[in-house]
Each structure stands twice: as C-alpha cells, then as structure tokens.
Amino acid sequence: MKVYIHIDSNSTYVGNGGLIVLSNLASKLQDMGYEVYLFDQANRLKKKNLEWVGLNRQIPIIRTDKIELNSNARIVTNWLKTLPRKFWRPKTIRFLESSELLRNGHEAEREWLIKNNVKIANLHRHLNSIYESLGIKNMINLDVWIREDVKYYGVKKINNSVGIQLEKRRILKIFKIYDWKRYGLFRDENLIVCNGTYKEVIKAMNLADFYIHNPKPSPHISIFKGETFGLPLFEAMACGCICIARRHLGIDFLKDTIFLVENMQEAKKKLESIKNLGKLEKDKIRCSNIKFIEENFRFDKKRKEAIQEWLS
C-alpha cells in the first residue's frame, strides 16, 4: 500500500509538533513495510525543510500531480482545510487527530469528516468524550508516541537549572528574537533554552533539572486554555526533567504524575519549593516520570495494530 502524508505548507516548516508527529508516523509506516511519501499542497516541500527533525533516514517527497489515487492508496492529513479538494475522497483519506477537529472556523471540515464517516486516528484517548460530544464516532485509538532517541542519556543534570521553550518572533522577516511573554517570571533563573534542531532540544532537556511548560493559549480553540497537545512536555519527562505545567484540559490527565499549576505565579512558587529537594528525592521523581513515559508514550504492538486497522 502507498501512503501519502500531507504536510501543511502554511505552518509545519517552522519547527512545530505537527511535523514531529507526522515524521514519526512516516518512519513507523516505512518500518511496517508501507510505501511512504510526503507532499504539501503547494509543492514547495524540500529535504532541507525536514533537516531540523533529524530522522536519520530519507522519506521521499512527491508532487501532488504525481500522486496515484486508487484502492491501494491512502492520503493521510491532519489539516483538511489546506488539503487540495481532489484528495477529499472518503474511502482513500485518513485523518490524523489534530487541533483542527476543535478549532473555530473549521466546522465545515469537521462536518465533512463526520458525514463521510472518515476513519480518524485519535492520538489522545483522554479526549474521547470531547470528540464524542461533537458527534465524532469513527475514531481509532492510536495514541501519540515519542521517538526512541528521545530519552535521558544519564548525563549530569545542571543543578536547579530550568528548561523552557521560547517562541521566536520575526523582525523585518530577517531577524528572529525570542518572545518572553509566557516565561518572563523566570528570566532570573539558571535557564536552559530548549530550542533549535530536534536533537539540540533533546540535548538541552537532558541537562535541565526542571522544565516549565506554559502552553500558548489558542484563540481558535475555545474549550482549552492552551493547545491540546503537550508533546514537548512528554519529551521533557522522558529526558529526566522534573516538570511543572500550567493546567489545561489537554494535559489534565497528568495531574498525578507531574506538578500542575493554574498560572505562572504559582509555577514560580512551586519551583522555589522543589529546588530544595535532595538528589535522592529528585531522582525518585525523574524515575517515576521516565517510567510513565515508557509505559504510555512509546510505540508498541497496540499502536502498530491500530495503524493497520486505521489504514485498512
């Protein structure tokens, strides 16, 4: 079977979680024996756009006019709104859960998926009740996973260092500066900025003692106080960080695993209180986080079977 994975050229070249999830999927499909291609709606996707992901493998890129639509082909997308209409075929298309399902202004796309009973791979089963309330029923629990190379390598942590991920703002389309709006309270900390290529991010997370997660609120998703997905948070846990995260519906299921707070003022206070923990106490929390990731966010037999069902 040929699987063509749609990369939205409007957003996923800039280093976000959508491309990480899609590239993870492409790699696993190759391992499972599928013939996999990447494409974007504008035919601008180049190999260099994927370099920051650091896949250590080549996934072919194909132009939209070269895609063969037949019973042995599947189109995978997580952003229906920008997918060319010629690919909107219910029997061929497979939708990978994304924030599009919940976004204001994307109701028509959601209704099309429901009306045509398109198979949807649900990456976050703890959100099932929300999707069911919207009338979405044909969902297969795939569950998101993180790459095998995202892990704690046993390096010495920098004591009481704080990992954060900052957004970059473009100035005159040339210069880039960090946006500190969501992390201004922590500028006096011993910070480790976890930005760069994917491998650079993981290296930085391995050094950070703590990690602060303050998801950007989305004006397009009214039921969440932040984006629905917490991939960087799971990666930080896997890298042995003690995590503090601003609570929202998308990560509330972690309430018994990490420190959840209502705002950054509370996060600052929590950080000050756990800085005084001894090494043994810190290591106990790290081990618990890593165990949670290994048990819940690694690719396994169930995910493989879910993909096979989804694409069938």
mmCIF file of C-alpha atoms in Angstrom, residues 5-308:
data_model
loop_
_atom_site.group_PDB
_atom_site.id
_atom_site.type_symbol
_atom_site.label_atom_id
_atom_site.label_comp_id
_atom_site.label_asym_id
_atom_site.label_seq_id
_atom_site.Cartn_x
_atom_site.Cartn_y
_atom_site.Cartn_z
ATOM 1 C CA ILE A 5 1.314 12.065 4.078
ATOM 2 C CA HIS A 6 0.174 15.666 3.733
ATOM 3 C CA ILE A 7 2.468 18.299 5.275
ATOM 4 C CA ASP A 8 0.659 21.640 5.581
ATOM 5 C CA SER A 9 2.953 24.139 3.854
ATOM 6 C CA ASN A 10 1.308 27.040 5.697
ATOM 7 C CA SER A 11 2.640 26.091 9.109
ATOM 8 C CA THR A 12 4.688 22.936 9.562
ATOM 9 C CA TYR A 13 8.015 24.136 8.206
ATOM 10 C CA VAL A 14 8.761 26.248 11.252
ATOM 11 C CA GLY A 15 9.568 23.540 13.765
ATOM 12 C CA ASN A 16 6.339 22.520 15.466
ATOM 13 C CA GLY A 17 4.859 19.377 16.932
ATOM 14 C CA GLY A 18 2.717 18.658 13.885
ATOM 15 C CA LEU A 19 5.736 17.836 11.769
ATOM 16 C CA ILE A 20 7.247 15.763 14.569
ATOM 17 C CA VAL A 21 4.096 13.633 14.792
ATOM 18 C CA LEU A 22 3.831 13.256 11.004
ATOM 19 C CA SER A 23 7.506 12.359 10.585
ATOM 20 C CA ASN A 24 7.234 9.844 13.454
ATOM 21 C CA LEU A 25 4.304 8.261 11.661
ATOM 22 C CA ALA A 26 6.126 8.198 8.309
ATOM 23 C CA SER A 27 9.113 6.439 9.877
ATOM 24 C CA LYS A 28 6.980 3.780 11.537
ATOM 25 C CA LEU A 29 4.996 3.177 8.340
ATOM 26 C CA GLN A 30 8.244 2.564 6.500
ATOM 27 C CA ASP A 31 9.303 0.100 9.200
ATOM 28 C CA MET A 32 5.950 -1.675 8.783
ATOM 29 C CA GLY A 33 6.505 -2.121 5.037
ATOM 30 C CA TYR A 34 4.320 0.659 3.636
ATOM 31 C CA GLU A 35 5.495 2.723 0.664
ATOM 32 C CA VAL A 36 5.504 6.217 2.134
ATOM 33 C CA TYR A 37 5.685 9.668 0.525
ATOM 34 C CA LEU A 38 5.453 13.212 1.869
ATOM 35 C CA PHE A 39 3.772 16.042 -0.009
ATOM 36 C CA ASP A 40 2.447 19.545 0.551
ATOM 37 C CA GLN A 41 -0.363 21.396 -1.152
ATOM 38 C CA ALA A 42 1.940 23.993 -2.750
ATOM 39 C CA ASN A 43 4.674 21.601 -3.945
ATOM 40 C CA ARG A 44 7.280 23.584 -2.017
ATOM 41 C CA LEU A 45 8.408 20.889 0.391
ATOM 42 C CA LYS A 46 12.167 20.221 0.185
ATOM 43 C CA LYS A 47 14.534 17.916 2.023
ATOM 44 C CA LYS A 48 16.033 20.898 3.828
ATOM 45 C CA ASN A 49 12.632 21.594 5.428
ATOM 46 C CA LEU A 50 12.979 18.281 7.250
ATOM 47 C CA GLU A 51 16.614 18.584 8.350
ATOM 48 C CA TRP A 52 15.816 20.003 11.800
ATOM 49 C CA VAL A 53 13.749 16.896 12.595
ATOM 50 C CA GLY A 54 16.858 14.670 12.326
ATOM 51 C CA LEU A 55 15.142 11.487 11.152
ATOM 52 C CA ASN A 56 18.369 9.714 10.095
ATOM 53 C CA ARG A 57 16.506 8.347 7.089
ATOM 54 C CA GLN A 58 15.108 9.570 3.791
ATOM 55 C CA ILE A 59 11.372 9.803 3.188
ATOM 56 C CA PRO A 60 10.577 10.542 -0.478
ATOM 57 C CA ILE A 61 8.837 13.800 -1.361
ATOM 58 C CA ILE A 62 6.275 13.713 -4.159
ATOM 59 C CA ARG A 63 4.421 16.389 -6.129
ATOM 60 C CA THR A 64 0.631 16.453 -5.917
ATOM 61 C CA ASP A 65 0.274 15.744 -9.648
ATOM 62 C CA LYS A 66 2.246 12.517 -9.253
ATOM 63 C CA ILE A 67 0.062 11.016 -6.537
ATOM 64 C CA GLU A 68 -1.825 7.931 -7.658
ATOM 65 C CA LEU A 69 -5.327 7.666 -6.217
ATOM 66 C CA ASN A 70 -6.634 4.103 -6.232
ATOM 67 C CA SER A 71 -7.853 1.431 -3.832
ATOM 68 C CA ASN A 72 -4.257 0.707 -2.816
ATOM 69 C CA ALA A 73 -3.505 4.296 -1.788
ATOM 70 C CA ARG A 74 -4.194 6.322 1.338
ATOM 71 C CA ILE A 75 -3.983 10.085 1.864
ATOM 72 C CA VAL A 76 -3.092 10.970 5.463
ATOM 73 C CA THR A 77 -3.703 14.512 6.692
ATOM 74 C CA ASN A 78 -4.054 16.338 9.981
ATOM 75 C CA TRP A 79 -5.166 19.593 8.336
ATOM 76 C CA LEU A 80 -8.104 19.063 6.000
ATOM 77 C CA LYS A 81 -8.679 22.761 5.334
ATOM 78 C CA THR A 82 -5.499 23.068 3.244
ATOM 79 C CA LEU A 83 -5.618 19.656 1.598
ATOM 80 C CA PRO A 84 -6.418 20.017 -2.153
ATOM 81 C CA ARG A 85 -10.055 19.098 -2.807
ATOM 82 C CA LYS A 86 -9.160 16.406 -5.316
ATOM 83 C CA PHE A 87 -7.894 14.339 -2.379
ATOM 84 C CA TRP A 88 -11.148 14.587 -0.415
ATOM 85 C CA ARG A 89 -12.203 11.000 -1.086
ATOM 86 C CA PRO A 90 -13.846 9.261 1.888
ATOM 87 C CA LYS A 91 -12.564 5.786 1.008
ATOM 88 C CA THR A 92 -8.999 6.972 0.495
ATOM 89 C CA ILE A 93 -8.479 9.704 3.064
ATOM 90 C CA ARG A 94 -7.396 9.035 6.652
ATOM 91 C CA PHE A 95 -7.437 11.828 9.223
ATOM 92 C CA LEU A 96 -4.839 12.077 11.971
ATOM 93 C CA GLU A 97 -6.288 13.822 15.002
ATOM 94 C CA SER A 98 -5.161 17.419 15.361
ATOM 95 C CA SER A 99 -6.450 20.669 16.834
ATOM 96 C CA GLU A 100 -8.378 21.218 13.579
ATOM 97 C CA LEU A 101 -11.136 18.997 14.961
ATOM 98 C CA LEU A 102 -11.727 21.508 17.750
ATOM 99 C CA ARG A 103 -10.981 24.823 16.050
ATOM 100 C CA ASN A 104 -13.489 27.554 15.468
ATOM 101 C CA GLY A 105 -13.776 28.226 11.744
ATOM 102 C CA HIS A 106 -13.173 24.587 10.829
ATOM 103 C CA GLU A 107 -16.729 23.372 11.411
ATOM 104 C CA ALA A 108 -17.252 22.555 7.720
ATOM 105 C CA GLU A 109 -14.212 20.270 7.670
ATOM 106 C CA ARG A 110 -15.320 18.542 10.854
ATOM 107 C CA GLU A 111 -18.816 18.013 9.488
ATOM 108 C CA TRP A 112 -17.411 16.555 6.269
ATOM 109 C CA LEU A 113 -15.372 14.030 8.241
ATOM 110 C CA ILE A 114 -18.436 13.062 10.277
ATOM 111 C CA LYS A 115 -20.826 12.911 7.322
ATOM 112 C CA ASN A 116 -18.482 10.701 5.299
ATOM 113 C CA ASN A 117 -17.529 8.507 8.247
ATOM 114 C CA VAL A 118 -13.828 9.049 7.598
ATOM 115 C CA LYS A 119 -11.520 6.978 9.781
ATOM 116 C CA ILE A 120 -9.831 9.192 12.358
ATOM 117 C CA ALA A 121 -6.764 8.149 14.350
ATOM 118 C CA ASN A 122 -7.173 9.507 17.878
ATOM 119 C CA LEU A 123 -3.782 10.447 19.357
ATOM 120 C CA HIS A 124 -5.196 11.336 22.781
ATOM 121 C CA ARG A 125 -7.809 8.910 24.071
ATOM 122 C CA HIS A 126 -8.347 11.036 27.192
ATOM 123 C CA LEU A 127 -10.129 13.488 24.859
ATOM 124 C CA ASN A 128 -12.575 10.864 23.557
ATOM 125 C CA SER A 129 -15.554 12.264 25.459
ATOM 126 C CA ILE A 130 -14.991 15.705 23.926
ATOM 127 C CA TYR A 131 -14.893 14.333 20.399
ATOM 128 C CA GLU A 132 -17.962 12.188 21.021
ATOM 129 C CA SER A 133 -19.835 15.287 22.201
ATOM 130 C CA LEU A 134 -19.089 16.825 18.778
ATOM 131 C CA GLY A 135 -20.556 13.798 17.006
ATOM 132 C CA ILE A 136 -17.226 12.228 16.016
ATOM 133 C CA LYS A 137 -17.537 8.463 16.365
ATOM 134 C CA ASN A 138 -15.336 6.676 13.810
ATOM 135 C CA MET A 139 -12.152 7.016 15.880
ATOM 136 C CA ILE A 140 -9.371 4.507 16.331
ATOM 137 C CA ASN A 141 -7.229 4.914 19.453
ATOM 138 C CA LEU A 142 -3.713 5.223 18.092
ATOM 139 C CA ASP A 143 -2.237 7.358 20.891
ATOM 140 C CA VAL A 144 0.711 9.655 20.318
ATOM 141 C CA TRP A 145 4.229 8.376 20.963
ATOM 142 C CA ILE A 146 7.703 9.876 21.160
ATOM 143 C CA ARG A 147 10.783 8.731 19.296
ATOM 144 C CA GLU A 148 13.151 6.122 20.706
ATOM 145 C CA ASP A 149 16.057 8.592 20.692
ATOM 146 C CA VAL A 150 14.138 10.981 22.967
ATOM 147 C CA LYS A 151 15.321 9.759 26.352
ATOM 148 C CA TYR A 152 17.535 10.510 29.317
ATOM 149 C CA TYR A 153 21.103 9.578 28.485
ATOM 150 C CA GLY A 154 22.339 9.659 32.083
ATOM 151 C CA VAL A 155 24.262 12.924 31.764
ATOM 152 C CA LYS A 156 24.809 15.045 34.855
ATOM 153 C CA LYS A 157 21.970 17.499 35.326
ATOM 154 C CA ILE A 158 22.842 21.152 35.943
ATOM 155 C CA ASN A 159 21.587 21.624 39.479
ATOM 156 C CA ASN A 160 18.430 23.766 39.727
ATOM 157 C CA SER A 161 18.576 24.702 36.043
ATOM 158 C CA VAL A 162 15.237 25.395 34.373
ATOM 159 C CA GLY A 163 14.371 24.301 30.834
ATOM 160 C CA ILE A 164 11.898 26.313 28.770
ATOM 161 C CA GLN A 165 10.903 26.527 25.118
ATOM 162 C CA LEU A 166 10.533 30.028 23.706
ATOM 163 C CA GLU A 167 8.724 31.160 20.615
ATOM 164 C CA LYS A 168 10.598 33.184 18.036
ATOM 165 C CA ARG A 169 9.268 36.379 16.524
ATOM 166 C CA ARG A 170 10.341 37.565 13.106
ATOM 167 C CA ILE A 171 11.514 41.158 12.773
ATOM 168 C CA LEU A 172 11.520 42.527 9.215
ATOM 169 C CA LYS A 173 11.380 38.881 8.018
ATOM 170 C CA ILE A 174 15.119 38.588 8.703
ATOM 171 C CA PHE A 175 15.925 38.866 12.399
ATOM 172 C CA LYS A 176 14.480 36.499 14.962
ATOM 173 C CA ILE A 177 14.165 37.240 18.659
ATOM 174 C CA TYR A 178 12.711 35.225 21.489
ATOM 175 C CA ASP A 179 9.274 36.080 22.829
ATOM 176 C CA TRP A 180 9.411 36.102 26.642
ATOM 177 C CA LYS A 181 5.742 36.875 27.314
ATOM 178 C CA ARG A 182 4.888 33.475 28.734
ATOM 179 C CA TYR A 183 8.134 32.951 30.663
ATOM 180 C CA GLY A 184 9.107 36.428 31.851
ATOM 181 C CA LEU A 185 8.858 35.429 35.522
ATOM 182 C CA PHE A 186 11.758 33.004 35.069
ATOM 183 C CA ARG A 187 14.344 35.265 33.453
ATOM 184 C CA ASP A 188 16.329 35.411 36.706
ATOM 185 C CA GLU A 189 16.616 31.602 36.846
ATOM 186 C CA ASN A 190 19.509 29.482 35.596
ATOM 187 C CA LEU A 191 17.749 28.929 32.284
ATOM 188 C CA ILE A 192 18.365 26.370 29.575
ATOM 189 C CA VAL A 193 16.505 27.390 26.423
ATOM 190 C CA CYS A 194 15.367 24.189 24.724
ATOM 191 C CA ASN A 195 15.220 25.488 21.160
ATOM 192 C CA GLY A 196 16.995 24.538 17.944
ATOM 193 C CA THR A 197 17.001 21.332 15.951
ATOM 194 C CA TYR A 198 15.164 18.388 17.427
ATOM 195 C CA LYS A 199 18.432 16.800 18.608
ATOM 196 C CA GLU A 200 19.571 20.094 20.147
ATOM 197 C CA VAL A 201 16.287 20.314 22.053
ATOM 198 C CA ILE A 202 16.710 16.794 23.463
ATOM 199 C CA LYS A 203 20.331 17.531 24.430
ATOM 200 C CA ALA A 204 19.197 20.670 26.291
ATOM 201 C CA MET A 205 16.392 18.801 28.063
ATOM 202 C CA ASN A 206 18.913 16.197 29.220
ATOM 203 C CA LEU A 207 20.838 18.940 31.027
ATOM 204 C CA ALA A 208 17.836 20.727 32.558
ATOM 205 C CA ASP A 209 16.955 19.867 36.152
ATOM 206 C CA PHE A 210 13.421 21.253 35.850
ATOM 207 C CA TYR A 211 11.145 22.042 32.925
ATOM 208 C CA ILE A 212 8.390 24.664 32.826
ATOM 209 C CA HIS A 213 5.552 24.104 30.353
ATOM 210 C CA ASN A 214 3.284 27.062 29.652
ATOM 211 C CA PRO A 215 1.250 26.179 26.529
ATOM 212 C CA LYS A 216 0.258 29.034 24.275
ATOM 213 C CA PRO A 217 -3.470 29.794 24.540
ATOM 214 C CA SER A 218 -5.229 29.338 21.229
ATOM 215 C CA PRO A 219 -7.958 31.870 20.383
ATOM 216 C CA HIS A 220 -9.319 29.323 17.919
ATOM 217 C CA ILE A 221 -9.954 26.534 20.452
ATOM 218 C CA SER A 222 -12.462 27.904 22.917
ATOM 219 C CA ILE A 223 -12.617 24.882 25.250
ATOM 220 C CA PHE A 224 -8.891 24.894 26.009
ATOM 221 C CA LYS A 225 -6.679 27.366 27.860
ATOM 222 C CA GLY A 226 -3.757 26.096 25.806
ATOM 223 C CA GLU A 227 -3.023 23.955 22.809
ATOM 224 C CA THR A 228 -4.487 20.490 23.185
ATOM 225 C CA PHE A 229 -1.245 18.566 22.830
ATOM 226 C CA GLY A 230 1.756 18.503 25.138
ATOM 227 C CA LEU A 231 4.460 16.764 23.097
ATOM 228 C CA PRO A 232 7.356 18.894 24.483
ATOM 229 C CA LEU A 233 6.145 18.090 27.986
ATOM 230 C CA PHE A 234 6.292 14.331 27.325
ATOM 231 C CA GLU A 235 9.746 14.762 25.781
ATOM 232 C CA ALA A 236 10.982 16.657 28.842
ATOM 233 C CA MET A 237 9.668 13.916 31.113
ATOM 234 C CA ALA A 238 11.463 11.309 29.010
ATOM 235 C CA CYS A 239 14.682 13.336 29.335
ATOM 236 C CA GLY A 240 14.552 13.223 33.117
ATOM 237 C CA CYS A 241 13.234 16.729 33.822
ATOM 238 C CA ILE A 242 11.082 17.446 36.859
ATOM 239 C CA CYS A 243 8.115 19.118 35.170
ATOM 240 C CA ILE A 244 5.807 21.940 36.171
ATOM 241 C CA ALA A 245 2.991 22.691 33.725
ATOM 242 C CA ARG A 246 0.119 25.129 33.536
ATOM 243 C CA ARG A 247 -3.034 23.083 33.828
ATOM 244 C CA HIS A 248 -5.480 22.838 30.944
ATOM 245 C CA LEU A 249 -7.910 20.214 29.723
ATOM 246 C CA GLY A 250 -5.471 18.651 27.263
ATOM 247 C CA ILE A 251 -2.960 17.615 29.940
ATOM 248 C CA ASP A 252 -5.177 17.276 32.989
ATOM 249 C CA PHE A 253 -4.698 13.508 32.910
ATOM 250 C CA LEU A 254 -1.114 14.127 34.154
ATOM 251 C CA LYS A 255 -2.340 15.533 37.473
ATOM 252 C CA ASP A 256 -0.997 12.549 39.448
ATOM 253 C CA THR A 257 2.310 12.436 37.566
ATOM 254 C CA ILE A 258 3.736 15.970 37.355
ATOM 255 C CA PHE A 259 3.173 19.311 39.100
ATOM 256 C CA LEU A 260 0.176 21.104 37.570
ATOM 257 C CA VAL A 261 -0.464 24.759 38.387
ATOM 258 C CA GLU A 262 -3.061 27.340 37.429
ATOM 259 C CA ASN A 263 -0.679 30.117 36.362
ATOM 260 C CA MET A 264 2.997 31.054 36.154
ATOM 261 C CA GLN A 265 2.970 32.827 39.514
ATOM 262 C CA GLU A 266 2.023 29.510 41.089
ATOM 263 C CA ALA A 267 4.636 27.759 38.941
ATOM 264 C CA LYS A 268 7.318 30.131 40.264
ATOM 265 C CA LYS A 269 6.360 29.315 43.857
ATOM 266 C CA LYS A 270 6.311 25.587 43.139
ATOM 267 C CA LEU A 271 9.745 25.822 41.528
ATOM 268 C CA GLU A 272 11.192 27.572 44.584
ATOM 269 C CA SER A 273 9.773 24.879 46.879
ATOM 270 C CA ILE A 274 11.148 21.907 44.945
ATOM 271 C CA LYS A 275 14.580 23.451 44.404
ATOM 272 C CA ASN A 276 15.316 22.431 47.989
ATOM 273 C CA LEU A 277 14.719 18.749 47.304
ATOM 274 C CA GLY A 278 17.700 16.482 47.787
ATOM 275 C CA LYS A 279 19.266 14.479 44.959
ATOM 276 C CA LEU A 280 17.572 11.241 46.028
ATOM 277 C CA GLU A 281 14.140 12.917 46.064
ATOM 278 C CA LYS A 282 14.756 14.484 42.640
ATOM 279 C CA ASP A 283 15.946 11.184 41.195
ATOM 280 C CA LYS A 284 12.834 9.446 42.510
ATOM 281 C CA ILE A 285 10.619 11.937 40.633
ATOM 282 C CA ARG A 286 12.739 11.572 37.482
ATOM 283 C CA CYS A 287 12.498 7.788 37.558
ATOM 284 C CA SER A 288 8.735 7.969 38.041
ATOM 285 C CA ASN A 289 8.374 10.321 35.038
ATOM 286 C CA ILE A 290 10.567 8.167 32.821
ATOM 287 C CA LYS A 291 8.632 5.047 33.821
ATOM 288 C CA PHE A 292 5.354 6.810 32.973
ATOM 289 C CA ILE A 293 6.659 7.688 29.502
ATOM 290 C CA GLU A 294 7.988 4.181 28.857
ATOM 291 C CA GLU A 295 4.649 2.666 29.806
ATOM 292 C CA ASN A 296 2.426 5.128 27.951
ATOM 293 C CA PHE A 297 4.242 7.034 25.192
ATOM 294 C CA ARG A 298 6.393 4.568 23.280
ATOM 295 C CA PHE A 299 5.498 2.835 20.030
ATOM 296 C CA ASP A 300 4.256 -0.685 20.758
ATOM 297 C CA LYS A 301 2.248 -3.594 19.360
ATOM 298 C CA LYS A 302 -1.097 -1.916 20.122
ATOM 299 C CA ARG A 303 -0.131 1.187 18.154
ATOM 300 C CA LYS A 304 1.044 -0.945 15.247
ATOM 301 C CA GLU A 305 -2.287 -2.802 15.206
ATOM 302 C CA ALA A 306 -4.199 0.492 15.448
ATOM 303 C CA ILE A 307 -2.345 1.850 12.387
ATOM 304 C CA GLN A 308 -3.129 -1.290 10.400
#
